[in-house]
CSV table of C-alpha atoms and ligand atoms in Angstrom, one decimal:
chain,number,residue,atom,x,y,z
A,6,MET,CA,38.3,-49.6,2.3
A,7,ILE,CA,37.4,-49.1,6.1
A,8,THR,CA,37.3,-45.9,7.2
A,9,ILE,CA,36.6,-44.5,10.7
A,10,GLY,CA,34.7,-41.0,11.4
A,11,ILE,CA,35.0,-39.5,14.8
A,12,GLU,CA,32.6,-36.6,15.1
A,13,SER,CA,32.6,-34.4,18.8
A,14,SER,CA,32.2,-31.0,17.9
A,15,CYS,CA,28.9,-30.5,19.8
A,16,ASP,CA,27.1,-32.7,22.0
A,17,GLU,CA,27.0,-35.8,20.2
A,18,THR,CA,29.9,-38.1,20.7
A,19,SER,CA,30.2,-40.7,17.5
A,20,ILE,CA,32.0,-42.7,15.8
A,21,GLY,CA,31.0,-44.4,12.2
A,22,ILE,CA,32.7,-47.1,10.2
A,23,ILE,CA,32.2,-47.2,6.3
A,24,GLU,CA,33.1,-48.9,3.7
A,25,ASN,CA,34.0,-47.5,0.5
A,26,GLY,CA,32.5,-44.1,1.7
A,27,ARG,CA,28.9,-45.2,1.8
A,28,LYS,CA,28.1,-48.2,3.5
A,29,VAL,CA,27.7,-47.8,6.7
A,30,LEU,CA,28.7,-50.8,9.2
A,31,ALA,CA,28.3,-49.1,12.2
A,32,ASN,CA,27.4,-45.5,13.5
A,33,ILE,CA,27.3,-45.1,17.4
A,34,ILE,CA,25.6,-41.7,18.5
A,35,SER,CA,26.3,-41.1,22.4
A,36,SER,CA,24.2,-37.9,22.6
A,37,GLN,CA,24.7,-35.7,25.8
A,38,ILE,CA,21.1,-34.3,25.5
A,39,LYS,CA,19.8,-35.3,29.0
A,40,PHE,CA,22.7,-33.6,30.8
A,41,HIS,CA,22.3,-30.4,29.1
A,42,LYS,CA,18.5,-30.1,29.0
A,43,LYS,CA,17.9,-28.6,32.0
A,44,TYR,CA,20.2,-25.8,31.4
A,45,GLY,CA,18.2,-25.1,28.1
A,46,GLY,CA,21.3,-25.8,25.9
A,47,VAL,CA,24.6,-26.8,25.4
A,48,VAL,CA,27.1,-26.0,28.4
A,49,PRO,CA,30.7,-26.4,26.6
A,50,GLU,CA,32.5,-27.6,29.6
A,51,MET,CA,30.3,-30.2,30.2
A,52,ALA,CA,30.3,-31.2,26.7
A,53,SER,CA,34.1,-31.6,26.8
A,54,ARG,CA,34.3,-33.8,30.2
A,55,LEU,CA,31.4,-35.6,28.6
A,56,HIS,CA,33.2,-36.6,25.3
A,57,VAL,CA,36.4,-37.6,27.3
A,58,LEU,CA,34.2,-40.3,29.1
A,59,LYS,CA,32.5,-41.4,26.2
A,60,ILE,CA,35.1,-41.5,23.3
A,61,ILE,CA,36.5,-45.1,23.9
A,62,PRO,CA,33.3,-46.9,25.0
A,63,VAL,CA,31.7,-45.5,21.7
A,64,LEU,CA,34.7,-46.5,19.5
A,65,GLU,CA,34.5,-50.0,21.3
A,66,GLU,CA,30.9,-50.1,20.3
A,67,ALA,CA,31.1,-49.0,16.7
A,68,GLN,CA,34.0,-51.8,16.3
A,69,LYS,CA,31.9,-54.5,18.1
A,70,LYS,CA,28.9,-53.5,15.9
A,71,ALA,CA,30.8,-53.3,12.5
A,72,GLY,CA,32.7,-56.4,13.4
A,73,ILE,CA,35.9,-54.6,12.4
A,74,VAL,CA,39.1,-54.9,14.4
A,75,PHE,CA,42.0,-52.5,14.5
A,76,LYS,CA,43.9,-54.0,11.4
A,77,ASN,CA,40.8,-53.9,9.1
A,78,ILE,CA,40.8,-50.0,9.0
A,79,ASN,CA,42.3,-48.1,6.1
A,80,LEU,CA,41.7,-44.5,7.0
A,81,ILE,CA,40.8,-42.2,9.8
A,82,ALA,CA,39.0,-39.2,9.7
A,83,ALA,CA,37.7,-36.8,12.4
A,84,THR,CA,35.9,-33.3,12.5
A,85,GLN,CA,38.3,-30.7,12.6
A,86,GLY,CA,36.3,-27.6,13.1
A,87,PRO,CA,33.6,-25.7,13.4
A,88,GLY,CA,32.5,-26.2,16.9
A,89,LEU,CA,33.0,-26.1,20.6
A,90,LEU,CA,37.2,-26.2,21.0
A,91,GLY,CA,36.9,-28.2,23.8
A,92,ALA,CA,34.7,-30.5,22.2
A,93,LEU,CA,36.2,-31.0,19.2
A,94,SER,CA,39.7,-31.5,21.0
A,95,THR,CA,38.7,-35.0,22.1
A,96,GLY,CA,37.5,-36.3,19.0
A,97,PHE,CA,40.3,-34.8,17.0
A,98,THR,CA,42.9,-35.9,19.3
A,99,ALA,CA,41.5,-39.5,19.5
A,100,GLY,CA,41.5,-39.5,15.6
A,101,LYS,CA,45.1,-38.5,15.4
A,102,THR,CA,46.2,-40.9,18.0
A,103,LEU,CA,44.4,-43.8,16.1
A,104,ALA,CA,46.2,-42.7,13.0
A,105,TYR,CA,49.8,-42.6,14.6
A,106,THR,CA,49.8,-45.7,16.5
A,107,LEU,CA,47.9,-47.6,13.5
A,108,ASP,CA,50.3,-46.1,10.9
A,109,LEU,CA,47.3,-44.9,9.1
A,110,PRO,CA,46.3,-41.6,7.2
A,111,PHE,CA,44.5,-39.4,8.7
A,112,ILE,CA,41.8,-36.5,7.2
A,113,GLY,CA,40.7,-33.7,9.5
A,114,VAL,CA,37.0,-32.9,8.0
A,115,ASN,CA,35.2,-29.6,8.3
A,116,HIS,CA,31.8,-30.2,10.0
A,117,ILE,CA,29.8,-28.9,7.4
A,118,GLU,CA,31.3,-30.8,4.9
A,119,GLY,CA,30.2,-34.0,6.9
A,120,HIS,CA,26.9,-32.7,6.8
A,121,ILE,CA,26.9,-32.5,3.0
A,122,TYR,CA,28.0,-35.7,2.7
A,123,ALA,CA,25.8,-37.6,5.1
A,124,ASN,CA,23.5,-37.5,1.9
A,125,LEU,CA,25.7,-40.4,0.3
A,126,CYS,CA,25.6,-42.5,3.5
A,127,ASP,CA,23.9,-45.7,2.7
A,128,GLU,CA,22.6,-44.4,-0.6
A,129,GLU,CA,23.9,-44.5,-4.6
A,130,LYS,CA,23.2,-41.3,-5.7
A,131,GLU,CA,25.7,-38.9,-7.0
A,132,PHE,CA,26.4,-35.1,-6.5
A,133,VAL,CA,25.4,-33.3,-9.9
A,134,PHE,CA,27.8,-30.3,-10.1
A,135,PRO,CA,27.5,-27.3,-10.1
A,136,ALA,CA,25.4,-27.7,-6.7
A,137,LEU,CA,23.6,-26.1,-4.2
A,138,ALA,CA,24.1,-26.9,-0.6
A,139,LEU,CA,21.5,-25.5,2.1
A,140,ILE,CA,23.4,-25.9,5.2
A,141,ALA,CA,20.6,-25.6,8.2
A,142,SER,CA,21.9,-26.7,11.2
A,143,GLY,CA,22.0,-25.8,15.3
A,144,GLY,CA,25.3,-23.5,14.7
A,145,HIS,CA,24.9,-22.5,10.6
A,146,THR,CA,22.6,-21.3,7.9
A,147,GLN,CA,24.2,-21.2,4.8
A,148,LEU,CA,23.8,-21.7,1.1
A,149,ILE,CA,27.1,-22.7,-0.6
A,150,LEU,CA,27.7,-23.2,-4.2
A,151,ILE,CA,29.6,-26.6,-4.9
A,152,LYS,CA,31.4,-25.7,-8.1
A,153,LYS,CA,32.9,-29.4,-8.5
A,154,GLU,CA,33.8,-32.2,-6.0
A,155,PHE,CA,35.5,-29.9,-2.8
A,156,LYS,CA,35.4,-26.5,-4.6
A,157,TYR,CA,33.1,-24.7,-2.7
A,158,GLN,CA,32.0,-20.8,-2.5
A,159,LEU,CA,29.8,-19.4,0.5
A,160,ILE,CA,27.2,-17.5,-1.5
A,161,SER,CA,25.0,-16.7,2.0
A,162,ASN,CA,24.9,-16.9,5.6
A,163,THR,CA,22.8,-15.8,8.8
A,164,LEU,CA,23.2,-12.3,9.9
A,165,ASP,CA,22.4,-13.3,13.4
A,166,ASP,CA,20.9,-16.7,14.7
A,167,ALA,CA,21.3,-19.9,12.7
A,168,ILE,CA,17.9,-21.6,12.0
A,169,GLY,CA,18.3,-24.5,14.6
A,170,GLU,CA,19.3,-22.1,17.1
A,171,ALA,CA,15.8,-20.1,15.9
A,172,PHE,CA,13.9,-23.4,16.7
A,173,ASP,CA,15.4,-24.2,19.8
A,174,LYS,CA,15.4,-20.4,21.3
A,175,SER,CA,11.6,-20.1,20.4
A,176,ALA,CA,11.0,-23.5,22.2
A,177,ARG,CA,12.7,-22.3,25.1
A,178,VAL,CA,10.6,-19.2,25.2
A,179,ILE,CA,7.4,-20.8,25.3
A,180,GLY,CA,8.8,-23.2,27.8
A,181,LEU,CA,8.8,-26.7,25.3
A,182,GLY,CA,12.0,-27.9,26.4
A,183,TYR,CA,15.4,-28.8,24.5
A,184,PRO,CA,16.4,-29.6,21.6
A,185,GLY,CA,13.5,-27.1,20.4
A,186,GLY,CA,13.2,-28.5,16.7
A,187,GLN,CA,12.1,-31.8,16.9
A,188,ILE,CA,9.2,-30.5,19.6
A,189,ILE,CA,8.1,-27.7,17.4
A,190,ASP,CA,7.8,-30.1,14.6
A,191,ARG,CA,6.0,-32.6,16.1
A,192,LEU,CA,3.5,-30.1,17.6
A,193,ALA,CA,3.2,-28.2,14.6
A,194,LYS,CA,1.9,-31.4,12.7
A,195,GLU,CA,-1.7,-30.5,14.5
A,196,GLY,CA,-1.5,-26.7,14.3
A,197,ASP,CA,-2.9,-24.3,12.0
A,198,LYS,CA,-0.2,-22.5,10.0
A,199,LYS,CA,-1.9,-19.4,9.4
A,200,ALA,CA,-3.3,-18.8,13.2
A,201,PHE,CA,-0.1,-16.6,13.7
A,202,LYS,CA,1.7,-13.8,12.0
A,203,PHE,CA,5.0,-13.3,12.1
A,204,PRO,CA,7.0,-10.2,10.2
A,205,SER,CA,8.5,-10.2,7.0
A,206,VAL,CA,12.5,-10.5,7.0
A,207,LYS,CA,14.3,-8.4,5.5
A,208,THR,CA,18.3,-8.5,4.8
A,209,PRO,CA,20.6,-6.2,2.8
A,210,ALA,CA,21.7,-9.1,0.3
A,211,PRO,CA,18.6,-10.8,-0.4
A,212,LEU,CA,20.3,-14.4,0.0
A,213,ASP,CA,21.5,-13.9,3.4
A,214,PHE,CA,19.5,-15.0,6.6
A,215,SER,CA,18.1,-13.4,9.3
A,216,PHE,CA,16.4,-14.6,12.1
A,217,SER,CA,16.6,-12.2,15.0
A,218,GLY,CA,13.4,-10.3,14.5
A,219,LEU,CA,11.5,-13.5,14.7
A,220,LYS,CA,12.9,-14.0,17.8
A,221,THR,CA,11.7,-10.7,19.0
A,222,ALA,CA,8.3,-11.9,17.3
A,223,VAL,CA,8.1,-14.7,19.4
A,224,ILE,CA,8.9,-13.4,22.6
A,225,ARG,CA,6.1,-10.6,21.9
A,226,LEU,CA,3.6,-12.9,20.9
A,227,ALA,CA,4.4,-15.4,23.8
A,228,LYS,CA,3.6,-12.6,26.2
A,229,GLU,CA,0.8,-11.2,24.3
A,230,TYR,CA,-0.8,-14.7,24.2
A,231,ASN,CA,0.5,-16.1,27.6
A,232,LEU,CA,2.0,-19.1,25.7
A,233,VAL,CA,4.3,-20.1,28.7
A,234,ASP,CA,1.2,-20.9,31.2
A,235,LYS,CA,-0.7,-22.9,28.2
A,236,PRO,CA,-0.8,-26.8,28.3
A,237,LYS,CA,2.0,-28.0,26.0
A,238,ASP,CA,-0.5,-30.2,24.1
A,239,SER,CA,-3.3,-27.3,23.7
A,240,GLN,CA,-4.3,-26.1,20.0
A,241,ILE,CA,-3.1,-22.7,20.7
A,242,ILE,CA,0.7,-24.0,21.2
A,243,LYS,CA,0.1,-26.4,18.2
A,244,ASP,CA,-1.0,-23.4,16.1
A,245,PHE,CA,1.9,-21.3,17.1
A,246,CYS,CA,4.4,-24.2,16.4
A,247,ALA,CA,2.8,-24.5,13.0
A,248,SER,CA,3.0,-20.8,12.3
A,249,LEU,CA,6.5,-20.2,13.3
A,250,GLN,CA,7.8,-23.4,11.8
A,251,ASN,CA,5.9,-22.5,8.3
A,252,LYS,CA,7.7,-18.9,8.6
A,253,LEU,CA,11.3,-20.2,9.2
A,254,ILE,CA,10.8,-23.0,6.7
A,255,GLN,CA,9.4,-20.5,3.9
A,256,GLU,CA,12.7,-18.5,4.3
A,257,LEU,CA,14.9,-21.4,4.1
A,258,VAL,CA,13.2,-22.9,0.8
A,259,GLN,CA,12.4,-19.6,-0.9
A,260,LYS,CA,15.9,-18.2,-0.6
A,261,THR,CA,17.3,-21.7,-1.6
A,262,PHE,CA,15.4,-21.9,-5.0
A,263,LEU,CA,16.5,-18.0,-5.5
A,264,ALA,CA,19.9,-18.9,-5.2
A,265,ALA,CA,19.4,-22.0,-7.5
A,266,GLU,CA,17.9,-20.2,-10.3
A,267,GLN,CA,20.6,-17.4,-9.7
A,268,PHE,CA,23.5,-19.5,-10.2
A,269,GLN,CA,21.9,-22.1,-12.5
A,270,VAL,CA,22.3,-25.6,-10.4
A,271,LYS,CA,20.4,-28.3,-11.0
A,272,HIS,CA,21.2,-30.3,-7.8
A,273,ILE,CA,20.4,-29.1,-4.5
A,274,ILE,CA,21.8,-30.7,-1.5
A,275,VAL,CA,20.0,-30.3,1.8
A,276,ALA,CA,22.6,-31.1,5.1
A,277,GLY,CA,22.3,-30.1,9.0
A,278,GLY,CA,19.9,-31.3,11.8
A,279,VAL,CA,17.1,-29.1,10.6
A,280,SER,CA,17.0,-31.2,7.5
A,281,ALA,CA,15.3,-33.8,9.8
A,282,ASN,CA,12.1,-30.9,9.8
A,283,SER,CA,9.3,-32.8,7.8
A,284,LEU,CA,7.9,-29.5,6.3
A,285,LEU,CA,11.4,-28.6,5.0
A,286,ARG,CA,11.5,-31.9,3.4
A,287,GLU,CA,8.1,-31.8,2.0
A,288,GLU,CA,8.9,-28.3,0.7
A,289,ILE,CA,12.0,-28.8,-0.7
A,290,THR,CA,10.9,-31.9,-2.9
A,291,LYS,CA,7.4,-30.1,-4.1
A,292,ARG,CA,9.1,-28.0,-6.6
A,293,SER,CA,9.9,-29.5,-10.2
A,294,GLY,CA,13.1,-28.8,-12.0
A,295,TYR,CA,15.9,-29.7,-9.4
A,296,GLU,CA,17.1,-33.2,-8.3
A,297,ILE,CA,17.1,-32.7,-4.3
A,298,ALA,CA,19.2,-34.6,-2.1
A,299,LEU,CA,17.9,-35.1,1.1
A,300,PRO,CA,20.0,-37.3,4.0
A,301,ALA,CA,18.0,-40.2,5.4
A,302,LEU,CA,16.7,-39.2,8.7
A,303,LYS,CA,19.2,-41.4,11.0
A,304,TYR,CA,22.2,-39.2,9.3
A,305,CYS,CA,20.7,-35.6,9.7
A,306,THR,CA,22.0,-35.2,13.2
A,307,ASP,CA,25.6,-35.1,14.4
A,308,ASN,CA,27.4,-38.4,13.6
A,309,GLY,CA,30.3,-39.9,12.8
A,310,ALA,CA,29.5,-42.0,9.6
A,311,MET,CA,29.0,-38.6,7.7
A,312,ILE,CA,32.5,-37.6,8.8
A,313,ALA,CA,34.1,-40.8,7.4
A,314,SER,CA,32.2,-40.5,3.9
A,315,ALA,CA,33.6,-36.7,3.5
A,316,GLY,CA,36.9,-38.0,4.8
A,317,TYR,CA,37.1,-40.9,2.6
A,318,TYR,CA,36.2,-39.0,-0.6
A,319,ARG,CA,38.9,-36.5,0.3
A,320,TYR,CA,41.5,-39.2,0.9
A,321,LYS,CA,40.6,-40.5,-2.5
A,322,LYS,CA,41.1,-37.1,-4.0
A,323,GLY,CA,44.5,-36.8,-2.5
A,324,PHE,CA,44.1,-34.8,0.5
A,325,SER,CA,45.5,-35.3,3.9
A,326,THR,CA,46.0,-33.6,7.0
A,327,PRO,CA,49.3,-34.0,9.0
A,328,LEU,CA,49.3,-35.1,12.6
A,329,SER,CA,50.3,-31.6,13.7
A,330,ALA,CA,47.1,-29.9,13.1
A,331,LYS,CA,44.8,-28.7,15.5
A,332,PRO,CA,41.1,-27.9,15.4
A,333,PHE,CA,39.1,-24.9,14.9
A,334,ALA,CA,36.2,-23.4,16.8
A,335,SER,CA,34.7,-20.8,14.0
A,336,PHE,CA,34.2,-20.9,10.4
A,337,SER,CA,36.9,-21.9,8.3
A,338,ASP,CA,37.3,-22.1,4.6
A,339,LEU,CA,35.8,-25.6,3.1
A,340,ASN,CA,38.2,-25.5,0.0
B,159,KG4,O1,23.6,-30.2,12.7
B,159,KG4,P1,23.0,-30.4,14.1
B,159,KG4,O2,23.0,-31.7,14.8
B,159,KG4,O3,23.9,-29.9,15.1
B,159,KG4,C1,24.8,-28.8,14.6
B,159,KG4,O4,25.7,-29.3,14.0
B,159,KG4,O5,24.3,-27.8,15.1
B,159,KG4,O6,21.6,-29.7,14.3
B,159,KG4,C2,21.2,-29.3,15.5
B,159,KG4,C3,19.8,-28.5,15.5
B,159,KG4,C4,18.9,-28.0,16.7
B,159,KG4,O7,19.0,-26.7,16.7
B,159,KG4,C5,17.9,-29.1,16.7
B,159,KG4,O8,16.8,-28.4,17.3
B,159,KG4,C6,17.7,-29.1,15.0
B,159,KG4,O9,18.8,-29.4,14.4
B,159,KG4,N1,16.6,-30.3,14.7
B,159,KG4,C7,15.3,-29.9,14.0
B,159,KG4,C8,14.7,-30.9,13.9
B,159,KG4,N2,15.6,-32.1,14.5
B,159,KG4,C9,16.6,-31.4,14.9
B,159,KG4,N3,15.0,-28.7,13.6
B,159,KG4,C10,13.6,-28.8,13.1
B,159,KG4,N4,12.8,-29.7,12.8
B,159,KG4,C11,13.6,-30.9,13.4
B,159,KG4,N5,12.9,-32.2,12.7
B,160,ZN,ZN1,26.2,-30.3,13.0
């Protein structure tokens, strides 16, 4: 069964074509980063317009790469939300249009669920339920208990910034550029993680996340050590990146294992753009007693293949989305 997955929730226009929910035949990602870079973050209106320009060329490229013509396709899936509404509208409308004109079933996929299913792309592993998903992306930081397939319970959330946002904003404060996650990860490799001290994070509910206090500390330390004027490859910048990354990742990892113990899960599923972080990957696989799923690096960032995978499994379970459905911008119940 051939599924097309369309992703356009933020600054990537992407279309994946996959066979039986797992085998990725094509996964074309057209990133808009170079357009948003000079503004230090994603400009929503610009993102919407670029998706409109790119969606058809990306579809054509994906079909060519996969060797798939319209009559070979069995199912259309598209990201329904959460994300930037204007950006989502392009991919979601393209998906519904394809489903209508080709007379195919259509599934609207929650972007967060897509990140979870990125773990199955080009993989043979199975999710073992109950499982705990750590969602670590530019827009979300959540722990979700997956009781069984498609039965989700949100158990913790961030009270302010998302983890990816914390990486990106910190990088911006010290003048490292956008998106900051990969840059900090790279510089941190040659830094001393004990060089800078960050305050401990306290949240009323112990499993919740909060990164705004750390952001304030980043601003304070950047001023105190005049980090903006330091060469980007200097040792002090590398030390700062290593210390900050260590603090951010320890927050994620400690709370994830606390929740895994509390909810007695065996399987921990890591998802979202920050799952590409090398320290997170190292720290989360170090602890014994849990099976850990990490997506392949190429499926960590927003992409169409993960949407196709989630859409395929939803379709197999009997779900469908009417063509009258609309995209949604903010978090919506995953169930
Ligand atoms: O999931 P994603 O592609 O988009 C959203 O759904 O938000 O995540 C993007 C986020 C950005 O904040 C980016 O800085 C972060 O993922 N990111 C990383 C790394 N690669 C991407 N953060 C830390 N380390 C990385 N290696
Ligand atoms: Zn994402």
